[in-house]
Structure formats: structure tokens, C-alpha cells
XYZ file of C-alpha atoms in Angstrom:
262
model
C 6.839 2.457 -2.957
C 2.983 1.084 -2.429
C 4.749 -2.194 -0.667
C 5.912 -0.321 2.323
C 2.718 0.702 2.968
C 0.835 -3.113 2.540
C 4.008 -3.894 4.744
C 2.787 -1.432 7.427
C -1.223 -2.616 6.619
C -0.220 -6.574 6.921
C 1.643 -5.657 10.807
C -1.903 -4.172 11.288
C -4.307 -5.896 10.861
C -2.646 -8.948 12.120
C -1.760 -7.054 15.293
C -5.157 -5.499 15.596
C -6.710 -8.542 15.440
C -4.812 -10.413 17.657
C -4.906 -8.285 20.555
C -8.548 -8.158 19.986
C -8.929 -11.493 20.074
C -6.556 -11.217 23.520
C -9.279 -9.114 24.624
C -6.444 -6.080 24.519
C -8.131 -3.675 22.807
C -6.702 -0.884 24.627
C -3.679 -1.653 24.049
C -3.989 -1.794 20.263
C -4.240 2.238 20.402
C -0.791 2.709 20.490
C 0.487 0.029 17.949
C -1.495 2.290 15.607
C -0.081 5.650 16.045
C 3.592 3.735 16.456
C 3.127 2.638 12.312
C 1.898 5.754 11.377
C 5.398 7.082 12.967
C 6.283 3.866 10.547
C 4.529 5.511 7.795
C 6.539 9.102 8.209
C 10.000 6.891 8.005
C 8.703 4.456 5.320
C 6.929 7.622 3.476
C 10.215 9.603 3.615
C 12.541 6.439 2.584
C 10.740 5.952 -0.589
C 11.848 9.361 -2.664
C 15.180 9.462 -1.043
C 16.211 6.726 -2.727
C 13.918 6.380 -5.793
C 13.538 9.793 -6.993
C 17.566 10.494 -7.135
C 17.734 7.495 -9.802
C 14.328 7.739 -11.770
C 15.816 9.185 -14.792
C 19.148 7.048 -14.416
C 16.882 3.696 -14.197
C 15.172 5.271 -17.498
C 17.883 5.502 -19.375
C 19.502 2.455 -18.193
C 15.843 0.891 -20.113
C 17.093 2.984 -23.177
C 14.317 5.340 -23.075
C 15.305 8.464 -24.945
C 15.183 11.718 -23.413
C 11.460 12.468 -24.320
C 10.186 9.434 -22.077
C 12.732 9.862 -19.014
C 11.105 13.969 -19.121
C 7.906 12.069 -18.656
C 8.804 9.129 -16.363
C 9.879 12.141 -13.930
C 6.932 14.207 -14.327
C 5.033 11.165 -13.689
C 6.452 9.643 -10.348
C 7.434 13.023 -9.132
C 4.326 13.709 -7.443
C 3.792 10.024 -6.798
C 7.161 8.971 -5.240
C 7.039 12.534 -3.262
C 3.509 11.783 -0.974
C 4.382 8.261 -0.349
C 3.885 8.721 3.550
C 0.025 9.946 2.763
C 0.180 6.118 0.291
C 1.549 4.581 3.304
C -1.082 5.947 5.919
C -4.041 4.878 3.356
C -2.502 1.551 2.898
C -2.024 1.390 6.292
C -5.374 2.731 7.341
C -7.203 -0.040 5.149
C -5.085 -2.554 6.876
C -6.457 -1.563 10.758
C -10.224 -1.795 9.383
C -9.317 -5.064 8.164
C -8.136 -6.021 11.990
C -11.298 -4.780 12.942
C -13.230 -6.891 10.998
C -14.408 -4.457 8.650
C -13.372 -6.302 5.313
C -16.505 -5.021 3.595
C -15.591 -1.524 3.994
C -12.493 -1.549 2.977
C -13.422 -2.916 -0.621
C -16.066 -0.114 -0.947
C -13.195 2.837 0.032
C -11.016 1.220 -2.289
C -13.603 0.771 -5.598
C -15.197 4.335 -4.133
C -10.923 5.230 -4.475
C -9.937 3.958 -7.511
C -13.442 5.190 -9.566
C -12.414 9.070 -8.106
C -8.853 8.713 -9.622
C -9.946 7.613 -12.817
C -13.379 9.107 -13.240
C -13.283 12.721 -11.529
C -9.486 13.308 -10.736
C -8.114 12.106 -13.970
C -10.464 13.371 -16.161
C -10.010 17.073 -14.535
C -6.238 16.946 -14.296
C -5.626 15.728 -18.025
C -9.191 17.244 -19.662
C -10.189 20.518 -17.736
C -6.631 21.456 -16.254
C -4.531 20.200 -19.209
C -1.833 19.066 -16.645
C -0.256 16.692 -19.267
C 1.035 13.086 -17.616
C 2.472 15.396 -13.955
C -1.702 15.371 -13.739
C -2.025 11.936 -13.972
C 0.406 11.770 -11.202
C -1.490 14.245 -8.906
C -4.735 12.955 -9.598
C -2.891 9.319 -8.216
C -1.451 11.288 -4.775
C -5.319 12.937 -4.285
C -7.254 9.258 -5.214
C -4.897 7.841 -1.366
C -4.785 11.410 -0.042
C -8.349 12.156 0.382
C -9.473 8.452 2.424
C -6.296 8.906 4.315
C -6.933 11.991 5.427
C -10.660 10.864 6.038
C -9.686 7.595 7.861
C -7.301 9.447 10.108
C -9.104 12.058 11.622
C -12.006 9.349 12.068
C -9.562 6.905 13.783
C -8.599 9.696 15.933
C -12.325 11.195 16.468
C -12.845 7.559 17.696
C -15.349 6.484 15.472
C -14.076 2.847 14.902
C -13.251 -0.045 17.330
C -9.642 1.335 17.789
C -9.721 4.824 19.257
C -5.634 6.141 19.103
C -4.617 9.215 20.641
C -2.387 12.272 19.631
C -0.503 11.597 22.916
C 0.923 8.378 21.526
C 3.011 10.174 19.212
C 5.100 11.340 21.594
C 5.136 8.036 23.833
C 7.344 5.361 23.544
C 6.674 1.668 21.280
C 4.413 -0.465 22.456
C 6.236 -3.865 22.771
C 3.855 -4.957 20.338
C 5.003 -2.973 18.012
C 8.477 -4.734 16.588
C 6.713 -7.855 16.562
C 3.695 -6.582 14.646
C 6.628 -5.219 12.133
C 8.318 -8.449 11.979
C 5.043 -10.289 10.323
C 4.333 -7.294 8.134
C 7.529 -8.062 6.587
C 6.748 -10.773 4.893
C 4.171 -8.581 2.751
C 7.477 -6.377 1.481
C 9.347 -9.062 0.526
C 6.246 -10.338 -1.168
C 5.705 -7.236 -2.994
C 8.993 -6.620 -3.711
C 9.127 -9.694 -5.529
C 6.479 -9.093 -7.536
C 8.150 -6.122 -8.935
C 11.774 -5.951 -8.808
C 11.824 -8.748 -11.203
C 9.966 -6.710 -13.621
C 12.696 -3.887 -13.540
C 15.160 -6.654 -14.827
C 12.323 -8.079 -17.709
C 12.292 -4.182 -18.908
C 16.033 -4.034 -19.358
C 16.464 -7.347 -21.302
C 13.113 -6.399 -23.471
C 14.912 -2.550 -24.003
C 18.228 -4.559 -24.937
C 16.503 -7.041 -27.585
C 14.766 -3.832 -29.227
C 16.036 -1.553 -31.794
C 14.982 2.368 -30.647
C 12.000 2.517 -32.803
C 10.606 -0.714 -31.216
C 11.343 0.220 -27.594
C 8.411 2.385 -26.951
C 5.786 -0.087 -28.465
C 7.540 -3.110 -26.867
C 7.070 -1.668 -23.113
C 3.496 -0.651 -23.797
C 2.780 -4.054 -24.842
C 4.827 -5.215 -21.980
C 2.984 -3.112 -19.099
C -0.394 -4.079 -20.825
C 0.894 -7.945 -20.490
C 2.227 -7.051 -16.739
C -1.296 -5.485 -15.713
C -3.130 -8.478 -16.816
C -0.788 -10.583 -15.223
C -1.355 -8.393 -11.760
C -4.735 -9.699 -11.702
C -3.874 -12.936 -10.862
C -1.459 -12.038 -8.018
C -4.128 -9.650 -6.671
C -6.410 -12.764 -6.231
C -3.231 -14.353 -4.621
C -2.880 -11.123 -2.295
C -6.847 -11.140 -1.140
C -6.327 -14.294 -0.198
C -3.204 -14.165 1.946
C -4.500 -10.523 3.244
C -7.756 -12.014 4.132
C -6.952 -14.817 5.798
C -4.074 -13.414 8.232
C -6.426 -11.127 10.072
C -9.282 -13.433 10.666
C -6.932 -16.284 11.231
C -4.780 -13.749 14.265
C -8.425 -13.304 15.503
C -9.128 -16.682 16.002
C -5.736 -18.025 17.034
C -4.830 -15.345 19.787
C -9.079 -16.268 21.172
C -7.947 -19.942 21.308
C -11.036 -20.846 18.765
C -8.412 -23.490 17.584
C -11.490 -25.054 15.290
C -12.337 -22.238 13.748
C -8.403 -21.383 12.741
C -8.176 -24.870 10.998
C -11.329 -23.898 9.066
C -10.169 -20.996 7.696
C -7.035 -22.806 7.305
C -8.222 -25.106 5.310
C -10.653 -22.655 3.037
């Protein structure tokens, strides 16, 4: 579900940052409100097709009926506010084709520590929400910036300044190819996890059913270790496209090959 919305952030900031470098800025207004459209589509896509088969991927893992309960209550709330995932995602990815790189790594640690720290410890602790708490207190942790990010995009308060009345105006022509690089970021994602959905089954298969439940949580322990590495892989690729549309589409040709080559 999170890919869509690194799909919409990559066709952002590498738009953004071209047409700034183009010396376009104005018309970089409407590319934004045309993917958060994206997001509404992407965000609505999501839990139309995952959350009719969340409890038949479960038990096609060989969970029992305890953990596909749970699964459920889990990515219930999740899977249902993807589009406000996709707009934070995709909000993140437009300060990046600003230039503000900086910020975007404080909203996301400033993010991540409220999810953990203050949501999670409310929703599981003070509430006693049980694991559909963990869930919410996930939605709130990319509700709350997107919200935040929005309304200041739209108050004009960063370099782009969109406006309501590109919702109802037709797509920029910059758009579709904007969409067509951002792509490349689902696929990526997409391959990062899909493959994991297959590794589950086969561990599930080689397990008897007492074994199951220890054998995935040593598996996602194993997996989240593993992200760590592809996040570095990520950074990279994320922080070079921006910078790199920047200084292509403003013909600094010497400083593309050094970042190239970094």
C-alpha cells in the first residue's frame, strides 16, 4: 500500500525539480494538486483489492483463526486511510523537489517517534485498544503531517503554492510524464515485498502449526533488519533523482555528472 504513495512522491519531486530548474515554477502548481487527485485513486485502489483478501492471504500462510482475527484488526485501519499514506508520502516527495531534504528527515524522525512514543503507547497502554490500536496509532503517525503539509502547501508557505481551483482543472501535460518516472519507484517497492509474501508461504509450509507462529516472528524480525539495507539503497536513489532533475533540466551538465558519479 505505502509504494503507491513513494510512487506518487518519486513523480514529484523529480517533476518539481525539473520544472524548477526550467525556471517553470508556476507551472509546477498544478502537477501537485493533479497527484493528490493521484493519491484519492491510488488511496482508494489499495483496500479494494487488499482488504477483500486479508484473511484469505492469512490463511493461505496457515495462520489459524486467532492470528487472521488479528491480521484484520491490524490492517483494517491501515489499508482503509491509505489516500491520507499516499498524500504524506507524497507531500515529503514535493519538499524533496524543493530542495528541502533536511526537512523532510526531521517530519519523518518527528513522525515515526509520535507513532511509537505518544500514539502507541496511548492506544495499547491508556486506551487498551488491543493490536486495532496499533493500527490507528499507524493511520494518525501519516495523518497528522499530511494534514499539516497540505493546508501549508495550499496556504502557500513553501516554494510551490497549488490552488483549490486545480482540482477541478484539467492535467497538466506534465503530469503523465511525471507518472511515468514515478513508476519505477512501484515496481521497485513492489519488489521488495511481493517476494516476501511467497518466502511466508514456503516458511508456513515447512512448519508444523506449533512452529508457525515463532517461525514468522523470527522471519519479520530477519525481514526488518534486512529493510535497513534497502532503505540505504532507497535514500540513495530518492536523493539523487531530485537533485540530479534539478541540475539536468538547468543544463548544469557538470554538476549532473558529479552527483552522478557520488
Amino acid at each position: 500500500g505505502r509504494a503507491f504513495g513513494f510512487f506518487l512522491s518519486v513523480s514529484a519531486s523529480t517533476k518539481v525539480s525539473q520544472l524548477f530548474g526550467m525556471g517553470k515554477h508556476e507551472e509546477a502548481n498544478q502537477v501537485v494538486t493533479d497527484l493528490l487527485r493521484m493519491c484519492v485513486v491510488c488511496g482508494a485502489l489499495v483496500p479494494a483489492i487488499l482488504l477483500p483478501i486479508v484473511n484469505i492471504c492469512c490463511r493461505w500462510f496457515g495462520c489459524d483463526d486467532e492470528v487472521v482475527g488479528l491480521g484484520f484488526k491490524y490492517l483494517c485501519p491501515i489499508l482503509s486511510c491509505s489516500v491520507l499514506t499516499c498524500i504524506y508520502v507524497l507531500d515529503n516527495g514535493l519538499l524533496q523537489g524543493e530542495g528541502r531534504t533536511l526537512l523532510v528527515g526531521i517530519i519523518s524522525v518527528c513522525t515515526l517517534c509520535a507513532s511509537m512514543f505518544i500514539f502507541e503507547t496511548l492506544f495499547l497502554f491508556a486506551f487498551k485498544t488491543g493490536i486495532v490500536g496499533a493500527g490507528v496509532a499507524t493511520v494518525l503517525g501519516d495523518t497528522l503531517p499530511a494534514i499539516g503539509l497540505t493546508v501549508c502547501y495550499f496556504l502557500g508557505k513553501f516554494s510551490v503554492k497549488p490552488h483549490l481551483s486545480g482540482f477541478i482543472k484539467k492535467f497538466s501535460p506534465h503530469t503523465l510524464p511525471a507518472m511515468k518516472v514515478g513508476l519505477s519507484q512501484l515496481v521497485a517497492n513492489l519488489s521488495m515485498s511481493v517476494p516476501g509474501i511467497v518466502m511466508r508461504k514456503l516458511i508456513g509450509a515447512s512448519c508444523t502449526e506449533e512452529q508457525f507462529n515463532p517461525a514468522m516472528a523470527g522471519y519479520n524480525m530477519v525481514f526488518r533488519y534486512a529493510m535497513i539495507t534497502n532503505c540505504v539503497v532507497i535514500a540513495v536513489s530518492m536523493g539523487y533523482i531530485p537533485a540530479a532533475s534539478y541540475a539536468y533540466a538547468s543544463k548544469r551538465y557538470k554538476r549532473f555528472l558529479r552527483l552522478t558519479f557520488h
